[in-house]
């Protein structure tokens, strides 16, 4: 068995214990001999006096034994020691040999392991490795080399390497590398080498010479494939070249700076823009180069923002080298290197031409606006010039028609009035179209009631329909919201255009407007309006062109029916502005159906509408509807069914009588009967007379519905005992209120209910003292006669200066103020009056009267301090509506300006009798109003209190106005008067006095609540 180096080491180490044992044995023997000698000497030692060493004799006798023993021991020890040394010398060559063998084996094994590692590394490395001898012949290569150059090892071993990998053009380079390697130098090149198939590959090559005893015996070469790297470098180089070329050729100036704004590079456009050469500005601070004194702070701010990695963009100016300023658009961005900011990039675009173009555009815009203003002023002046004589014509015609006239005279004047109305309608259409063309037709967003809007609009068209013998009706589906936000005026204009056209082009039959809901969202609704007629119809090929300006389906229509063809164009534009569209379905000879959609917002908190009777009283109540028109019957059935009533239908007076007789036999009654006034054979009045005379039906409540009111109808209704007389088309709310009121009046047992007409309302209207400021004599006379006709007292002022004098001498309930007057116009006069009122604390309503009807005129009047706005020619209905508004405000408050007189402790807080009279004696309604007032009053008072703290006069005025109306409905005159005084003070901006008045109002409300607690049954 061969000894390993480890074994040799162990044998070598085994000598030490042998020698140790030998030394130990020798030392032991010597010790033993010594002890024996000492024992002998001690035995023969004589400590007492006497003969010296008495035992010496004995020792002598035994000395030979002792000496022999000691010598024996010493010999043994010596022999043993020598033997041990000889054994050790005999074993020494064997241990050394073992150690050397073991070391050699260990080195061989280490070399073998290292060789295996290197072989594995060479075989698996991605680098191509090849070994060559001193003659450049290949000795070996690894798989990566074979793969890279597409050779097998057996194909290239023994062949010259440089002939294998070098194309002819590479030979100089290869010879140079071989020469360097032959000199024992390591080489590193990035080059190209050829493959076995003749293709070239990009490589990074390392050549390492093999040197033995100072002589180069060969070399090892390593090749790395850098094709992808070269491709990436090429792409990067191309991108860099592209960016450099882009920057160099950009028409905008680009400059790069370091963090301290020192210029590192700029492009030619920057040099041209600021008239510098690059060599003159490199290394200089950009702020010093481009900042004038007034721009330095701005540039420092830009620098600071970019340093905080913010993007900056602004239009500014920068200084050129010659001191002039250039208009530029600047963009500044941080220049990053990874996550670290290393500088700034500033881009300057020359906008000198753009600035010039903007200035030219601004001048053109101003010129266009001036031209537009001139056009608008021309239209306004033309409107004024046309409307002024029209006002006289229409007003005088109406006044004459109210006098005793012969049949021919009345006919001629009616024709003149119709012509004047047509001319005014034409004028309005032209003005609206001019606004559309100028893009100045606006859509308002205000609260309105859809049912009231449509009902009032249809009423204005009912006379025209009646004159042609047409049935005019409208219906609103039950799910359509009533409280909306939008432009009721423009909606009314569309309906008038469409329904007016339908009446114009329909000779017999009916015209029906229907409204349904198409879509509903949380805050708005899309409604579909349909106007259906039984007229002449429209050809298919003309149904699109009728919506174009000045266009009709047939030129002959203009001659037969008249019109400009603007109505549908205006309607189309209006529907677009209201978020909808318009279209038509029609067939010749079978009528037309015009549809349009409009989007409205739904009022989130509509004003609470108190119905003066309990709607539950109508539940399951039988009602007979008598009307010869099927559409009207259908509309009424829907309305009545929606109120939980039980309608029965009859299409003529004769069938109505039959239905009444059958109902009597079945034990069924009809507490309510709705009659159409105009029916063939037997009209509604004759049927009403029959019903009132019949003992079984005389107690029924009869209501008359007429297509057009005629003189004497009201008197005839009173004589027949008819409870209500309404003009079709009837609004839903109006019909419901009329039914509830008529039934409630009848339930009180009155013999004959009072028949309320619009004429009686006008006769009972409060009389006003009016100052009329008008310079035109004809307009003065028209307005004077019209106002006096309705019982008002009128003073006339020929211009604004005289109006001021009259207003300073007398007090008036209302001033009607013309705008265009000599010496002092209406706006100037109003401003002086309002200035006087600031000192006195008074406020007189002023309503503007103007022939101007252009955009902004109404806003200008309101801004001047006026309370209303009427367009000439003044329509009687518009004027009376304005007077009604002023009358209602006057009667609601009768404002007392002296705070000390606004409260009277002796006066009761509430007049119950007056409140019940206002509510037709309905005590339950009074109690309901009290409950509402108790809930809302404290909240309103708190809002006023907060508004007073922050001096918000508008909120104070609004809150006081609310309390004034609600307390007035309860008969709380003192409270209403105190609230009216607070409203007046807030409207004039007297906030200190308003705070004092608020304390008075609080005392009145406290007193009112005490009285309400004792009166109300809530």
PDB file of N, CA and C in Angstrom, residues 15 18-23 26 77-93:
ATOM      1  N   UNK A  15       7.775   8.997  15.257  1.00  0.00           N
ATOM      2  CA  UNK A  15       9.126   8.903  15.818  1.00  0.00           C
ATOM      3  C   UNK A  15       9.168   9.617  17.155  1.00  0.00           C
ATOM      4  N   UNK A  18       8.364   7.553  20.257  1.00  0.00           N
ATOM      5  CA  UNK A  18       9.393   6.530  20.548  1.00  0.00           C
ATOM      6  C   UNK A  18      10.575   7.145  21.292  1.00  0.00           C
ATOM      7  N   UNK A  19      11.033   8.253  20.713  1.00  0.00           N
ATOM      8  CA  UNK A  19      12.145   8.939  21.372  1.00  0.00           C
ATOM      9  C   UNK A  19      11.740   9.404  22.753  1.00  0.00           C
ATOM     10  N   UNK A  20      10.557   9.800  22.866  1.00  0.00           N
ATOM     11  CA  UNK A  20      10.074  10.274  24.171  1.00  0.00           C
ATOM     12  C   UNK A  20      10.066   9.136  25.171  1.00  0.00           C
ATOM     13  N   UNK A  21       9.610   7.954  24.690  1.00  0.00           N
ATOM     14  CA  UNK A  21       9.600   6.804  25.606  1.00  0.00           C
ATOM     15  C   UNK A  21      11.026   6.402  25.980  1.00  0.00           C
ATOM     16  N   UNK A  22      11.950   6.487  24.946  1.00  0.00           N
ATOM     17  CA  UNK A  22      13.346   6.113  25.202  1.00  0.00           C
ATOM     18  C   UNK A  22      13.967   7.035  26.243  1.00  0.00           C
ATOM     19  N   UNK A  23      13.764   8.300  26.054  1.00  0.00           N
ATOM     20  CA  UNK A  23      14.316   9.276  27.001  1.00  0.00           C
ATOM     21  C   UNK A  23      13.717   9.058  28.380  1.00  0.00           C
ATOM     22  N   UNK A  26      15.323   5.940  29.933  1.00  0.00           N
ATOM     23  CA  UNK A  26      16.704   6.229  30.337  1.00  0.00           C
ATOM     24  C   UNK A  26      16.722   7.072  31.590  1.00  0.00           C
ATOM     25  N   UNK A  77      20.790   1.146  30.450  1.00  0.00           N
ATOM     26  CA  UNK A  77      20.249   2.435  29.976  1.00  0.00           C
ATOM     27  C   UNK A  77      20.966   2.861  28.717  1.00  0.00           C
ATOM     28  N   UNK A  78      22.286   2.712  28.712  1.00  0.00           N
ATOM     29  CA  UNK A  78      23.050   3.119  27.540  1.00  0.00           C
ATOM     30  C   UNK A  78      22.677   2.285  26.340  1.00  0.00           C
ATOM     31  N   UNK A  79      22.563   0.999  26.601  1.00  0.00           N
ATOM     32  CA  UNK A  79      22.170   0.111  25.472  1.00  0.00           C
ATOM     33  C   UNK A  79      20.805   0.467  24.936  1.00  0.00           C
ATOM     34  N   UNK A  80      19.930   0.750  25.866  1.00  0.00           N
ATOM     35  CA  UNK A  80      18.539   1.047  25.447  1.00  0.00           C
ATOM     36  C   UNK A  80      18.485   2.358  24.664  1.00  0.00           C
ATOM     37  N   UNK A  81      19.261   3.286  25.096  1.00  0.00           N
ATOM     38  CA  UNK A  81      19.286   4.577  24.415  1.00  0.00           C
ATOM     39  C   UNK A  81      19.893   4.427  23.029  1.00  0.00           C
ATOM     40  N   UNK A  82      20.972   3.673  22.920  1.00  0.00           N
ATOM     41  CA  UNK A  82      21.595   3.494  21.613  1.00  0.00           C
ATOM     42  C   UNK A  82      20.654   2.784  20.674  1.00  0.00           C
ATOM     43  N   UNK A  83      19.978   1.760  21.208  1.00  0.00           N
ATOM     44  CA  UNK A  83      19.043   0.983  20.361  1.00  0.00           C
ATOM     45  C   UNK A  83      17.925   1.877  19.827  1.00  0.00           C
ATOM     46  N   UNK A  84      17.454   2.746  20.724  1.00  0.00           N
ATOM     47  CA  UNK A  84      16.354   3.648  20.293  1.00  0.00           C
ATOM     48  C   UNK A  84      16.840   4.594  19.201  1.00  0.00           C
ATOM     49  N   UNK A  85      18.103   5.046  19.359  1.00  0.00           N
ATOM     50  CA  UNK A  85      18.617   5.971  18.334  1.00  0.00           C
ATOM     51  C   UNK A  85      18.777   5.256  17.015  1.00  0.00           C
ATOM     52  N   UNK A  86      19.262   4.016  17.059  1.00  0.00           N
ATOM     53  CA  UNK A  86      19.440   3.245  15.827  1.00  0.00           C
ATOM     54  C   UNK A  86      18.105   2.975  15.158  1.00  0.00           C
ATOM     55  N   UNK A  87      17.105   2.665  15.975  1.00  0.00           N
ATOM     56  CA  UNK A  87      15.762   2.417  15.382  1.00  0.00           C
ATOM     57  C   UNK A  87      15.235   3.675  14.718  1.00  0.00           C
ATOM     58  N   UNK A  88      15.504   4.782  15.397  1.00  0.00           N
ATOM     59  CA  UNK A  88      15.008   6.040  14.804  1.00  0.00           C
ATOM     60  C   UNK A  88      15.718   6.330  13.502  1.00  0.00           C
ATOM     61  N   UNK A  89      17.007   6.095  13.415  1.00  0.00           N
ATOM     62  CA  UNK A  89      17.731   6.348  12.189  1.00  0.00           C
ATOM     63  C   UNK A  89      17.307   5.381  11.094  1.00  0.00           C
ATOM     64  N   UNK A  90      16.963   4.173  11.479  1.00  0.00           N
ATOM     65  CA  UNK A  90      16.540   3.183  10.493  1.00  0.00           C
ATOM     66  C   UNK A  90      15.215   3.553   9.862  1.00  0.00           C
ATOM     67  N   UNK A  91      14.283   4.175  10.646  1.00  0.00           N
ATOM     68  CA  UNK A  91      12.931   4.535  10.137  1.00  0.00           C
ATOM     69  C   UNK A  91      12.935   5.858   9.387  1.00  0.00           C
ATOM     70  N   UNK A  92      13.921   6.720   9.515  1.00  0.00           N
ATOM     71  CA  UNK A  92      13.865   8.073   8.964  1.00  0.00           C
ATOM     72  C   UNK A  92      13.758   8.104   7.449  1.00  0.00           C
ATOM     73  N   UNK A  93      14.403   7.429   6.574  1.00  0.00           N
ATOM     74  CA  UNK A  93      14.222   7.490   5.106  1.00  0.00           C
ATOM     75  C   UNK A  93      12.829   7.092   4.666  1.00  0.00           C
TER      76      UNK A  93
END
